[in-house]
CSV table of C-alpha atoms and ligand atoms in Angstrom, one decimal:
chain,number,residue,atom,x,y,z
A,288,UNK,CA,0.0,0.0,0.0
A,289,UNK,CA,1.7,3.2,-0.8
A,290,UNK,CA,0.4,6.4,0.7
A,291,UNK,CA,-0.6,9.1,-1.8
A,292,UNK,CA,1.5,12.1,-2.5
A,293,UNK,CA,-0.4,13.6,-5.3
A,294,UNK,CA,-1.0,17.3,-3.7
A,295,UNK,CA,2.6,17.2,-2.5
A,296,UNK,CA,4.0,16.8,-6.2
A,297,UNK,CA,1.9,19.2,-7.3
A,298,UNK,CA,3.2,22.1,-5.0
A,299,UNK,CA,7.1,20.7,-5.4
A,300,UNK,CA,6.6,21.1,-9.0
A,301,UNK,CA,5.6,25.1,-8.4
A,302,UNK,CA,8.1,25.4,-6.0
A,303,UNK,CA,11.0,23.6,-8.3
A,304,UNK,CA,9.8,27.0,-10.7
A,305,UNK,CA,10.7,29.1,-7.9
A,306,UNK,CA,13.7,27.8,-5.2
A,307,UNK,CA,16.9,25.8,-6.1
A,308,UNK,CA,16.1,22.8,-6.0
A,309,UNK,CA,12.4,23.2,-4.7
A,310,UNK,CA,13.5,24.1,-1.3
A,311,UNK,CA,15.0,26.8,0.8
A,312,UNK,CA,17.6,24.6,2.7
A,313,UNK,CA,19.1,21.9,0.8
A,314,UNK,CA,18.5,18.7,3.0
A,315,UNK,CA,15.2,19.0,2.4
A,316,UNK,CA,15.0,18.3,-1.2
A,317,UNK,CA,15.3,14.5,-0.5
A,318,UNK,CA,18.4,14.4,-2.5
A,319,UNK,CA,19.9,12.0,0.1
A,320,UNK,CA,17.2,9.3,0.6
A,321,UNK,CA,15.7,10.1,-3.0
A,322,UNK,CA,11.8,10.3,-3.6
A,323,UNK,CA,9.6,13.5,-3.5
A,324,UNK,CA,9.9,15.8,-0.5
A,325,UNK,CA,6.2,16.0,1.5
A,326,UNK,CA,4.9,19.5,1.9
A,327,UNK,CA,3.3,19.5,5.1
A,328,UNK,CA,0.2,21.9,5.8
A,329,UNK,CA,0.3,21.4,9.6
A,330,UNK,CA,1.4,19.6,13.3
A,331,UNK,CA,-0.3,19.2,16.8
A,332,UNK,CA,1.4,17.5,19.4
A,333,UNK,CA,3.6,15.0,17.8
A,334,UNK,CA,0.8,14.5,14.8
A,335,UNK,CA,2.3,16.3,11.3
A,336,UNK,CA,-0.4,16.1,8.9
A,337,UNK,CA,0.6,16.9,4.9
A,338,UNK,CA,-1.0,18.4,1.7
A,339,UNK,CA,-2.5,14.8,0.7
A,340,UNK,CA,-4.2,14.6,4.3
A,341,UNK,CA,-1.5,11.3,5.6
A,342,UNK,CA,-0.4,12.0,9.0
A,343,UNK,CA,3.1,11.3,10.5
A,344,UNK,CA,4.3,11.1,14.2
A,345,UNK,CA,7.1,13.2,14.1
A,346,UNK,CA,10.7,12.6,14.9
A,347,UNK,CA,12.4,15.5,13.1
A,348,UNK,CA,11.0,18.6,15.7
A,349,UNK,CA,12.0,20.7,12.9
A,350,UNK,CA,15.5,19.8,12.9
A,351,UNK,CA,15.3,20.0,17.0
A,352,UNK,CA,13.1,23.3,18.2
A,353,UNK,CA,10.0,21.5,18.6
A,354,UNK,CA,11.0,19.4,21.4
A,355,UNK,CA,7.3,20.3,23.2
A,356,UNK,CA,5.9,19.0,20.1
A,357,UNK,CA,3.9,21.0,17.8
A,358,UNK,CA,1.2,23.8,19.0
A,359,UNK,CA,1.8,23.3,22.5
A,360,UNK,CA,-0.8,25.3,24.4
A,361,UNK,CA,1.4,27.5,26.1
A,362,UNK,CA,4.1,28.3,23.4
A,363,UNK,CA,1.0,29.2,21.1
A,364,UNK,CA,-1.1,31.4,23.7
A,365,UNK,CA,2.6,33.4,24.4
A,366,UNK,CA,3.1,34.2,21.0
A,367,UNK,CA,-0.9,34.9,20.1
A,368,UNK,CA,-0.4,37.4,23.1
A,369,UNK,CA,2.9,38.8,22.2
A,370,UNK,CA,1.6,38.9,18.4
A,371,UNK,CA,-1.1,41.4,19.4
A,372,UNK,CA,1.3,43.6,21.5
A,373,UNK,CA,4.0,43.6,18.3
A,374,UNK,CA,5.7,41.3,15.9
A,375,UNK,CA,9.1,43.8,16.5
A,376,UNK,CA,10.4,46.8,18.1
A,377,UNK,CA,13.7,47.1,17.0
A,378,UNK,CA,14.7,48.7,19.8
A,379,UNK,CA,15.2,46.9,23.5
A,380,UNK,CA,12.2,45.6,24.8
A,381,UNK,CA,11.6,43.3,28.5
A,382,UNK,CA,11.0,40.1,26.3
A,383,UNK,CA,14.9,39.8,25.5
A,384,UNK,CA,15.8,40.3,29.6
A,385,UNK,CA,13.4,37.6,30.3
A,386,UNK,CA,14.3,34.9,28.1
A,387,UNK,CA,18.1,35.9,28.7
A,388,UNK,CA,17.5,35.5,32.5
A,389,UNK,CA,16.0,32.1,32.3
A,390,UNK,CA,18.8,31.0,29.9
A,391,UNK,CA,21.5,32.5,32.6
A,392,UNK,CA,19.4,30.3,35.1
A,393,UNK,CA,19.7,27.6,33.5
A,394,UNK,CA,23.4,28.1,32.3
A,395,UNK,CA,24.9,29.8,35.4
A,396,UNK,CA,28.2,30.0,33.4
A,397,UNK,CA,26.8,32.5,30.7
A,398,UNK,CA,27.8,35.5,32.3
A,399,UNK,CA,27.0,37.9,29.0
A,400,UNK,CA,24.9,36.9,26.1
A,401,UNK,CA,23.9,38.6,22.6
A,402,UNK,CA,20.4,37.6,20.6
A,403,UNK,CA,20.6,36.9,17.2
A,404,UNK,CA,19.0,35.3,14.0
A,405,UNK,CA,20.1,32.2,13.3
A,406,UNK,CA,22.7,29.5,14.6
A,407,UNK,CA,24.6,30.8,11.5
A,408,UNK,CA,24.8,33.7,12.9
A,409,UNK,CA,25.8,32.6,16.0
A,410,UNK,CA,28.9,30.7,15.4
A,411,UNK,CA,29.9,33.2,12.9
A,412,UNK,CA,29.6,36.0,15.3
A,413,UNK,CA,31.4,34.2,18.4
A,414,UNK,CA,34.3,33.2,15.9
A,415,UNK,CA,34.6,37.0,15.3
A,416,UNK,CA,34.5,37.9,18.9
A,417,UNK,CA,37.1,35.3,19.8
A,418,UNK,CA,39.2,36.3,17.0
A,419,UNK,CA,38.7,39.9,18.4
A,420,UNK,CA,39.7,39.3,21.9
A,421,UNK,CA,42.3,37.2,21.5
A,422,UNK,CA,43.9,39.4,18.9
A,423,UNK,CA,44.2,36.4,16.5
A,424,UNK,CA,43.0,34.6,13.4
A,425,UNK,CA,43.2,30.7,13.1
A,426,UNK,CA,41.0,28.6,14.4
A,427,UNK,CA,40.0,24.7,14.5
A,428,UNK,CA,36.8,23.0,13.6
A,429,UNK,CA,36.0,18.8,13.4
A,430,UNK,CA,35.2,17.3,10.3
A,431,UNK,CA,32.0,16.4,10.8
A,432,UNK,CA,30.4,18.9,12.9
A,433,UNK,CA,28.0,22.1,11.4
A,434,UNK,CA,28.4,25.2,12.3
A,435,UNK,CA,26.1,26.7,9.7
A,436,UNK,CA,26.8,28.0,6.4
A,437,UNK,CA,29.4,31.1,7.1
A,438,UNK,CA,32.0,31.3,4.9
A,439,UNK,CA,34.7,30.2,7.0
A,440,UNK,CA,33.2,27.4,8.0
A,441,UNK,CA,32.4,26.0,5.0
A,442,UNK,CA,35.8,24.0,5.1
A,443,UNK,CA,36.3,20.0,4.0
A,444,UNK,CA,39.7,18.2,5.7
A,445,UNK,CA,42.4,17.1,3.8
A,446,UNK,CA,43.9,13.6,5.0
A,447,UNK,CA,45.7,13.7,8.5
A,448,UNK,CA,44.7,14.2,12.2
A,449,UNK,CA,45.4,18.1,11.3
A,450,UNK,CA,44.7,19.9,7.9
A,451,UNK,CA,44.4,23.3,6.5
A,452,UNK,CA,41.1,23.9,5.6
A,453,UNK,CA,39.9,23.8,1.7
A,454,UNK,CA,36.4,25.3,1.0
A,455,UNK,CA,33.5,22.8,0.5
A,456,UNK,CA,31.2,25.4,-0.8
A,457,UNK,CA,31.3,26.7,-4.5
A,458,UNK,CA,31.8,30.6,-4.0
A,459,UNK,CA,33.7,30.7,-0.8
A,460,UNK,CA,37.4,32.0,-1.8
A,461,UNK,CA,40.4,30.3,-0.5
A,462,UNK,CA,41.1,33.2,1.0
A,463,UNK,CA,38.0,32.7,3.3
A,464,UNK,CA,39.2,29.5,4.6
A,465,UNK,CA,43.1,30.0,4.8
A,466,UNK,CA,42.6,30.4,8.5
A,467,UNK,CA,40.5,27.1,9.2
A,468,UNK,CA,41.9,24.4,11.0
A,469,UNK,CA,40.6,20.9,10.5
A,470,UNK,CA,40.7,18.2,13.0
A,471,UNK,CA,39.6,14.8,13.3
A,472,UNK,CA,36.7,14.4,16.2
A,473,UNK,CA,37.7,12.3,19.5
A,474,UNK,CA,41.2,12.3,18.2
A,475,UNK,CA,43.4,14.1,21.1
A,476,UNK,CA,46.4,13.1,19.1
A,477,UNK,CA,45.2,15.3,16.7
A,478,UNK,CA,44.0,18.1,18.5
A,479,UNK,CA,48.0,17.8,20.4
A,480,UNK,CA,49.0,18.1,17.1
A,481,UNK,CA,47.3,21.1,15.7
A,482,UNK,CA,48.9,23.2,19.2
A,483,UNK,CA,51.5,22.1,18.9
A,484,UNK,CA,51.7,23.5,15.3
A,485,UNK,CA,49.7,26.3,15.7
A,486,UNK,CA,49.1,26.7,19.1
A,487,UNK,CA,50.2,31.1,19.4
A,488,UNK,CA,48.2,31.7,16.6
A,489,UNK,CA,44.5,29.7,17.4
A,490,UNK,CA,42.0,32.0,18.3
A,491,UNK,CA,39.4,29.4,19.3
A,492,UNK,CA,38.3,25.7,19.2
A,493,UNK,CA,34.9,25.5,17.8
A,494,UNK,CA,33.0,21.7,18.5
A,495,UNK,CA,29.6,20.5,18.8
A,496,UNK,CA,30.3,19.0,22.0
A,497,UNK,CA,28.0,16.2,21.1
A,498,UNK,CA,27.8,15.6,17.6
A,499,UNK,CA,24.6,15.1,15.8
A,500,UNK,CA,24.9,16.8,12.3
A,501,UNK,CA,27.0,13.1,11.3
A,502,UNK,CA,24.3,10.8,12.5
A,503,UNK,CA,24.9,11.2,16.7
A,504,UNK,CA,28.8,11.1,17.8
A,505,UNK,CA,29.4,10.8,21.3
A,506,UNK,CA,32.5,12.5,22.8
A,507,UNK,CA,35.0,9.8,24.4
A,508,UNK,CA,36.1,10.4,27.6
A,509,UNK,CA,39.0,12.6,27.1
A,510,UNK,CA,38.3,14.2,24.5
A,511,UNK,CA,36.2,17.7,25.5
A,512,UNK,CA,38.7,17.3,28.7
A,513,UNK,CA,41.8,17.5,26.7
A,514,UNK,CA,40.6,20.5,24.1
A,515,UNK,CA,39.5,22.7,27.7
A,516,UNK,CA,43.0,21.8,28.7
A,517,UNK,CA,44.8,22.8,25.6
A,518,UNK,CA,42.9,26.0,25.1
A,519,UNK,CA,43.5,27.5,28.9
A,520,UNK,CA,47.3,26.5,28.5
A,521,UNK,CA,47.4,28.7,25.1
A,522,UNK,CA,45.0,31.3,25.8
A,523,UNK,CA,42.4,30.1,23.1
A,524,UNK,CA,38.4,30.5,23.1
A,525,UNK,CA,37.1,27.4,23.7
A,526,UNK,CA,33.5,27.6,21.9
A,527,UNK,CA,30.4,25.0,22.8
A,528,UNK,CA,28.4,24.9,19.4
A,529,UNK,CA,25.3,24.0,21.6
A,530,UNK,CA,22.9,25.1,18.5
A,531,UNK,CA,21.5,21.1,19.0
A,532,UNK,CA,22.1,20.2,22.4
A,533,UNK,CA,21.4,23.6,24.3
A,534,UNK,CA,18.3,22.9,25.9
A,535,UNK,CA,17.8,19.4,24.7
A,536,UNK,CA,20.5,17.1,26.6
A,537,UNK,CA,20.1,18.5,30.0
A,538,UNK,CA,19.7,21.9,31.5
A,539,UNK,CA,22.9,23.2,31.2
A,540,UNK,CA,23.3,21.8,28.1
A,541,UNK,CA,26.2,19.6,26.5
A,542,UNK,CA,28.7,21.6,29.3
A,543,UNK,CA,26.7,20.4,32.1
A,544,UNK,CA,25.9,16.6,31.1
A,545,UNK,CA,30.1,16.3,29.9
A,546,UNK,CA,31.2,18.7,33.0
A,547,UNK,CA,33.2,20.5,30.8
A,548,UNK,CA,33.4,24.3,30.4
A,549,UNK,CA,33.7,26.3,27.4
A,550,UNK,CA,34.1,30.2,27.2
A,551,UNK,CA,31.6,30.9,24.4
A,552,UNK,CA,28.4,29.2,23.7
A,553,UNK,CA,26.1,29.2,20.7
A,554,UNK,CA,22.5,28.2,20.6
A,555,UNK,CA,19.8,27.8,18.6
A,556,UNK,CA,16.9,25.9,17.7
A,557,UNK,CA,15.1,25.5,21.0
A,558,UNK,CA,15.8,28.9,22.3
A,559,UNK,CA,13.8,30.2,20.1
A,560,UNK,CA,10.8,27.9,20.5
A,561,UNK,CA,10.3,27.2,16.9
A,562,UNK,CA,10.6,31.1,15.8
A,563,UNK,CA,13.8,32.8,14.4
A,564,UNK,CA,16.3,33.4,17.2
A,565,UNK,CA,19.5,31.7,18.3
A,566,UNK,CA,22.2,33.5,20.7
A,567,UNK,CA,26.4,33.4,21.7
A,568,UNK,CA,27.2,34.3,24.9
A,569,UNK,CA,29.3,33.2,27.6
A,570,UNK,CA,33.0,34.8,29.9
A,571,UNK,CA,32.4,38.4,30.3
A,572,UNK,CA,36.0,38.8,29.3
A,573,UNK,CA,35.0,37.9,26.0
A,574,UNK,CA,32.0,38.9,25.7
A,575,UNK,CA,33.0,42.8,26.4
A,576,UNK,CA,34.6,43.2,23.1
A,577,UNK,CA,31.4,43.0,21.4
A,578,UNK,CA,30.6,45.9,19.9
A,579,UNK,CA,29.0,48.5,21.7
A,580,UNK,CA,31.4,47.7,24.9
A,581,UNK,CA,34.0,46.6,22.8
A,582,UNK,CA,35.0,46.7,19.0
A,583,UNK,CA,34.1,43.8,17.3
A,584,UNK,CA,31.0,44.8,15.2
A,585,UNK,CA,27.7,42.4,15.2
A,586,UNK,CA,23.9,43.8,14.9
A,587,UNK,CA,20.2,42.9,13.3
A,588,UNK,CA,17.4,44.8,12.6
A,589,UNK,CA,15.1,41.9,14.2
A,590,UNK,CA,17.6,40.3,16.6
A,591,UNK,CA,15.8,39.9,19.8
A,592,UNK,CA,12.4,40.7,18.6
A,593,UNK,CA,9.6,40.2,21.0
A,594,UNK,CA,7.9,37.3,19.3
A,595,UNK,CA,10.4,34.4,19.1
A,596,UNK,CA,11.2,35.6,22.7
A,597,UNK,CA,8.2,34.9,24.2
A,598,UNK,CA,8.4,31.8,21.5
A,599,UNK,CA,11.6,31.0,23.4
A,600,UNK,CA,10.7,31.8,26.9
A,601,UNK,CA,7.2,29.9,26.7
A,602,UNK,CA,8.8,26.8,25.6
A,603,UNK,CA,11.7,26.7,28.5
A,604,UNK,CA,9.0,27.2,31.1
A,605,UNK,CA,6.6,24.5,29.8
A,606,UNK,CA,10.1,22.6,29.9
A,607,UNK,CA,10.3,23.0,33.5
A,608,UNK,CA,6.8,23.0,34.1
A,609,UNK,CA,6.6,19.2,33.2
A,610,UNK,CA,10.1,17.9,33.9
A,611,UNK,CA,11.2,17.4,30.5
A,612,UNK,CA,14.2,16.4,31.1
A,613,UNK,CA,13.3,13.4,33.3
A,614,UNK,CA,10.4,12.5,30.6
A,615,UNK,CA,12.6,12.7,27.7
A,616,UNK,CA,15.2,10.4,29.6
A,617,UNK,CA,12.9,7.6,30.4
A,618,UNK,CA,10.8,7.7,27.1
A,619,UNK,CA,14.7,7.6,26.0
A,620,UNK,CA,15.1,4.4,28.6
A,621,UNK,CA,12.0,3.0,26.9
A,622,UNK,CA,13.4,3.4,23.6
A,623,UNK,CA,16.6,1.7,24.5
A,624,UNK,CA,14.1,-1.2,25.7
A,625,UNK,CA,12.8,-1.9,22.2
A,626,UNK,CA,15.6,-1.7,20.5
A,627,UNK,CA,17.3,-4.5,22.5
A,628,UNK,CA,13.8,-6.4,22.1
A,629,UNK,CA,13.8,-5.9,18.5
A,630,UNK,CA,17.4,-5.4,17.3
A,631,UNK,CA,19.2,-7.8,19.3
A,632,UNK,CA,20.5,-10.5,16.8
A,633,UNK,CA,21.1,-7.0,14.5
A,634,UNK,CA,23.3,-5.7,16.9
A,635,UNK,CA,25.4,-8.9,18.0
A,636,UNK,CA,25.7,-9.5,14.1
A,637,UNK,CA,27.4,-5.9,13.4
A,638,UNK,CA,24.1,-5.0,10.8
A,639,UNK,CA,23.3,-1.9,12.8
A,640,UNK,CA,24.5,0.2,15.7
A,641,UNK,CA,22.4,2.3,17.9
A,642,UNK,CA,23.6,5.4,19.7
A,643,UNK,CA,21.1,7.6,22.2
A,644,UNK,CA,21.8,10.5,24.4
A,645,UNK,CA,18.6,11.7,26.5
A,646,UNK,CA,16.2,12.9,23.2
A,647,UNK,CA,18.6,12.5,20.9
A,648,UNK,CA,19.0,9.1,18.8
A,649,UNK,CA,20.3,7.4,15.6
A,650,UNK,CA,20.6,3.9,13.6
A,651,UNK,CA,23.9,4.0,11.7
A,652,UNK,CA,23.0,0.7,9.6
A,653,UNK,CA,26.0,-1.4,8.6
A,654,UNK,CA,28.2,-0.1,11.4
A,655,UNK,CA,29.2,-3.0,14.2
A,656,UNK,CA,30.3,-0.1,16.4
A,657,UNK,CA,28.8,3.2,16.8
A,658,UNK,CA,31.2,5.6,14.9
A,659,UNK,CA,33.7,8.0,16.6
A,660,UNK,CA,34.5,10.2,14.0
A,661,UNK,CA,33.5,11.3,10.4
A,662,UNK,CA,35.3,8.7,8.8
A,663,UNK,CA,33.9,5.9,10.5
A,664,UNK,CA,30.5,7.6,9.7
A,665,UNK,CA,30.8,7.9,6.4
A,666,UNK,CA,31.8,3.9,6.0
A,667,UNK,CA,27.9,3.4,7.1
A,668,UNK,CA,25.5,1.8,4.6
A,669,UNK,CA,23.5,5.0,3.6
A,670,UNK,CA,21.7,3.0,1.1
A,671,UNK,CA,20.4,0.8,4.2
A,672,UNK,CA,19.5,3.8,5.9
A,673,UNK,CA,17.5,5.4,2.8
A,674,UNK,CA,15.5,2.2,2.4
A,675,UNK,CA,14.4,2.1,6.0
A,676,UNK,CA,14.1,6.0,5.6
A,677,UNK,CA,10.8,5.1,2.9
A,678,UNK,CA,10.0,2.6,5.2
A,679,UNK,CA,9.5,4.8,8.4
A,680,UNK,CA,7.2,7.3,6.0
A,681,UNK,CA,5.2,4.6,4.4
A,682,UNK,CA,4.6,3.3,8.1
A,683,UNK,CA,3.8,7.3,9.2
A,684,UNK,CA,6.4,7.9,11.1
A,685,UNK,CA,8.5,11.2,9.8
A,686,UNK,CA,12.4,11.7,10.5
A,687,UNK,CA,15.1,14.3,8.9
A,688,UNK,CA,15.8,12.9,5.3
A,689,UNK,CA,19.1,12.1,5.4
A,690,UNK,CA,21.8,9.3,7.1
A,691,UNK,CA,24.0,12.1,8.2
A,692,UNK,CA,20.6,13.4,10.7
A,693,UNK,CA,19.6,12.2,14.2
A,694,UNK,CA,15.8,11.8,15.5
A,695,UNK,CA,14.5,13.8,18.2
A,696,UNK,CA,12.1,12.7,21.0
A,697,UNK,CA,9.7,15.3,22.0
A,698,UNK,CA,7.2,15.0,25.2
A,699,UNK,CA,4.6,13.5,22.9
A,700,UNK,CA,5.8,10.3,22.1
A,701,UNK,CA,4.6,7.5,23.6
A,702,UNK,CA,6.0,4.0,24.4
A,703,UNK,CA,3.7,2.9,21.2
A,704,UNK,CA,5.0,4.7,18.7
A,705,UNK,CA,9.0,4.2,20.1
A,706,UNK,CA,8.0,0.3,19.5
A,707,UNK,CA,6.6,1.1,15.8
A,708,UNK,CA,10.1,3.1,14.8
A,709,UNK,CA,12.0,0.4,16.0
A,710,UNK,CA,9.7,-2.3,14.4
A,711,UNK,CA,10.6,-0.3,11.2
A,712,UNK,CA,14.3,-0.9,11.5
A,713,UNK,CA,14.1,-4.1,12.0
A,714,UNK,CA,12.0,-4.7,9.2
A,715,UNK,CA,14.1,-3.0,7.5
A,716,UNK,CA,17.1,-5.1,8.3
B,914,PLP,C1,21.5,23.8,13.0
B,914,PLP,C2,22.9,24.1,13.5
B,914,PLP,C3,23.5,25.2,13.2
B,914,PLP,C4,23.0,26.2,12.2
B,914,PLP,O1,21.8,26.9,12.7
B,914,PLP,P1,20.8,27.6,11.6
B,914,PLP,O2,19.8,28.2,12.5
B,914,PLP,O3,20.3,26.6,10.7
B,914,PLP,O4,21.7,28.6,10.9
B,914,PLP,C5,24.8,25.5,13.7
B,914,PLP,N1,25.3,24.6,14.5
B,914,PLP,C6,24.7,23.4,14.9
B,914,PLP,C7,25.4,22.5,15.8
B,914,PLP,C8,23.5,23.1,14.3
B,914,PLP,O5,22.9,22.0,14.6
C-alpha cells in the first residue's frame, strides 16, 4: 500500500519554478534518501499532517526546536499574546531580559549573552568575537560537525589528524578558509597536534560537544577534557556549538551533562521555540569586546524581537513545568528497551548500531560499532538507511531525510509509537 503524495508533487513542482532545487535549505529536497519531498500543511502535538491529508508522528521537531511537540498550548497562547502587543520593536524591549535571564538560570556559566538570528549567525559571530579578543585569526573546527553555512566554515579536511582547511562550498574564496583548522573528532592526538603546530596563533576551538549533524557522535572520555585543557594553557576560546544540544540534553546543556566548560556558547533551535532566534554568549572577558562595549561589530534589525522571545521563553518554562528532562530520559530508557527487544541479533551481528543521548538518537545501519569520527560515519550503509528512511514514511512515522541526521524525542511520544520506529528498523534489516 503506498500512501498518496499527489497534492505534494503538485506544490514541489511550483516550487522547483521558484527555489533551487524546490527548497529553501538543501536537506530537504530529499536528494539524500531520494523520492519527492512531502509538503506538510500542519502539526499538533507529535501528529504532522501533509498536503494529501497522511499524518506522521514526528521525529524531526523541525530539525530539534519542537522538542514540546507541535502547537503546545502554552508556546502558542505566548506568541498569540505577544503577536497582538507587536511582531518587533527594534529597539530593546523586557521580552529579551526575560528569556536571557531564564537561559542564565539555567546556564549559570553565561555570564553575558547577545540575541541573534540564526545559529549561522551565532557561530559566525562568536568566531569574530574570539578572534577579536584574543587578537588572532586561526582557528580549529572537526570534520563532521555544522556550524552553519558562514564562509569560514564551509571547510572540508584534507587527510591527516590536522589539515588546513579547503572550501567545501562553490563561492567561498580560498582566502575565506586560509585560517580554518581541521581536525579529526575524539582524536586528542590530533587536537595535540594542531597546538603544537599552531598553538600562538588559534583563536578558538569551535565543536559541537556532542555531535549530531553526522548521525549522533558521542565525545569519548578525554576528548572535551583534553581540548579545555589545551585551550587555557594557550589562551584560546574554547567555543560549545550547543545550537542542538542547548536545551535538549540537560539543563545546562552539552557543558553540564560532559562537566566540561567552554568560554563561548552558541544556541539555537530551542531557544527560540520554533521562531527565528538563536544566541552566543558566555565569559564576560570575552563577551566585552562586542561591539557596543567593545569593537568587534555584530547587529540585526530583528535580533531579539519580542515574538520568538516569548516563543523561546514559553517553551523553557513548559520545559520546567513538566520535567522534561526526566520525561525525555525515560521515554529515552523506553526506547533503548525496544531496540534490544527488537534489534538484538542485528546488533550482536554488526548490521546496525544504535547510539542515544537523553532525546537524541540514531541507527547508523552497517556499522558493528557506533562511529567516533567522520570517517567511520561515512563507511555506514546509507543505502540501508534510505530504504528504511521510505520505510518509516510509508509506516507514518516522519524523520530528517538524510543518514547524516539524528531523530528527536519530544514530550509527545509514547511508548507505542518508540515500538513502531524500531519495528521499522528491524524490518528493515
Ligand atoms: C542547526 C545548526 C547550526 C545552524 O543553525 P541555523 O539556524 O540553521 O543557521 C549550527 N550549529 C549546529 C550544531 C546546528 O545543529
Amino acid at each position: 500500500m503506498s500512501m498518496k503524495r499527489q497534492r505534494s508533487a503538485e506544490v514541489m513542482e511550483r516550487s522547483r519554478k521558484i527555489f533551487p532545487g524546490g527548497v529553501n535549505s538543501p536537506v530537504r529536497s530529499f536528494r539524500s534518501v531520494g523520492g519527492d519531498p512531502i509538503v506538510f500543511s500542519h502539526g499538533e502535538g507529535k501528529h504532522l499532517t501533509d498536503v494529501d491529508g497522511n499524518t506522521y508522528i514526528d521525529f524531526c521537531g523541525s530539525w530539534g526546536p519542537l522538542i514540546l511537540g507541535y502547537s503546545h498550548p502554552a508556546v502558542l497562547a505566548a506568541v498569540q499574546k505577544q503577536a497582538a502587543r507587536a511582531l518587533t520593536f527594534g529597539a530593546p524591549s523586557e521580552e529579551e531580559v526575560l528569556l536571557a535571564e531564564k537561559i542564565q538560570s539555567w546556564m549559570p556559566g553565561l555570564e553575558m549573552m547577545r540575541f541573534v538570528n540564526s545559529g549561522t549567525e551565532a557561530t559566525m559571530s562568536a568566531i569574530r568575537v574570539a578572534r577579536a579578543a584574543t587578537g588572532r585569526n586561526k582557528f580549529v573546527k572537526f570534520e563532521g560537525c555544522y556550524h552553519g553555512h558562514s564562509d569560514c566554515l564551509l571547510v572540508k579536511a584534507g587527510s591527516g589528524l590536522a589539515t588546513l582547511g579547503q572550501a567545501s562550498s562553490a563561492g567561498v574564496p580560498e582566502g575565506s578558509v586560509q585560517d580554518t583548522i581541521t581536525g579529526v573528532y575524539n582524536s586528542i592526538e590530533g587536537i595535540e597536534e594542531i597546538f603544537t603546530n599552531w598553538g600562538s596563533e588559534i583563536a578558538a576551538v569551535i565543536v559541537e560537544p556532542m555531535a549530531a549533524n553526522m548521525g549522533l557522535v558521542l565525545p569519548e572520555k578525554g576528548f572535551l577534557e583534553s581540548l579545555r585543557a589545551l585551550c587555557s594553557k594557550h589562551g584560546s576560546v574554547l567555543i560549545f556549538d550547543e545550537v542542538m544540544t542547548g536545551f535538549r540534553v540537560a539543563r545546562g546543556g552539552a557543558a553540564e551533562a560532559f562537566s566540561v566548560q567552554p568560554d563561548l556558547w552558541t544556541f539555537g533551535k530551542i531557544v527560540g521555540g520554533g521562531l527565528p532566534a538563536a544566541a552566543y554568549g558566555g565569559r564576560l572577558s570575552v563577551m566585552e569586546h562586542v561591539a557596543p562595549l567593545g569593537r568587534a561589530y555584530q547587529a540585526g534589525t530583528l535580533s531579539g524581537n519580542p515574538l520568538a522571545m516569548a516563543a523561546g521563553l514559553a517553551t523553557l518554562n513548559a520545559m520546567e513545568a513538566c520535567s522534561a528532562f526526566e520525561r525525555l530520559e525515560s521515554s529515552g530508557q523506553v526506547l533503548d528497551q525496544f531496540v534490544s527487544k527488537y534489534l538484538d541479533p542485528h546488533l550482536k551481528a554488526g548490521r546496525v548500531s544504535y547510539v542515544r543521548k537523553s532525546s537524541f538518537f540514531c541507527f547508523f545501519f552497517g556499522a558493528a560499532q557506533p562511529p567516533r569520527n567522520f570517517s567511520e560515519v561515512s563507511a555506514c550503509d546509507m543505502n540501508l538507511f534510505n530504504k528504511a528512511y521510505h520505510n518509516w514514511l510509508q509506516q507514518g512515522l516522519y524523520m530528517g531525510p538524510s543518514g547524516y541526521e539524528v531523530g528527536f524525542l519530544s514530550t509527545q511520544h509514547s511508548p507505542e509509537d518508540l515500538e513502531r520506529l524500531v519495528r521499522v528498523v528491524a524490518q528493515s534489516l
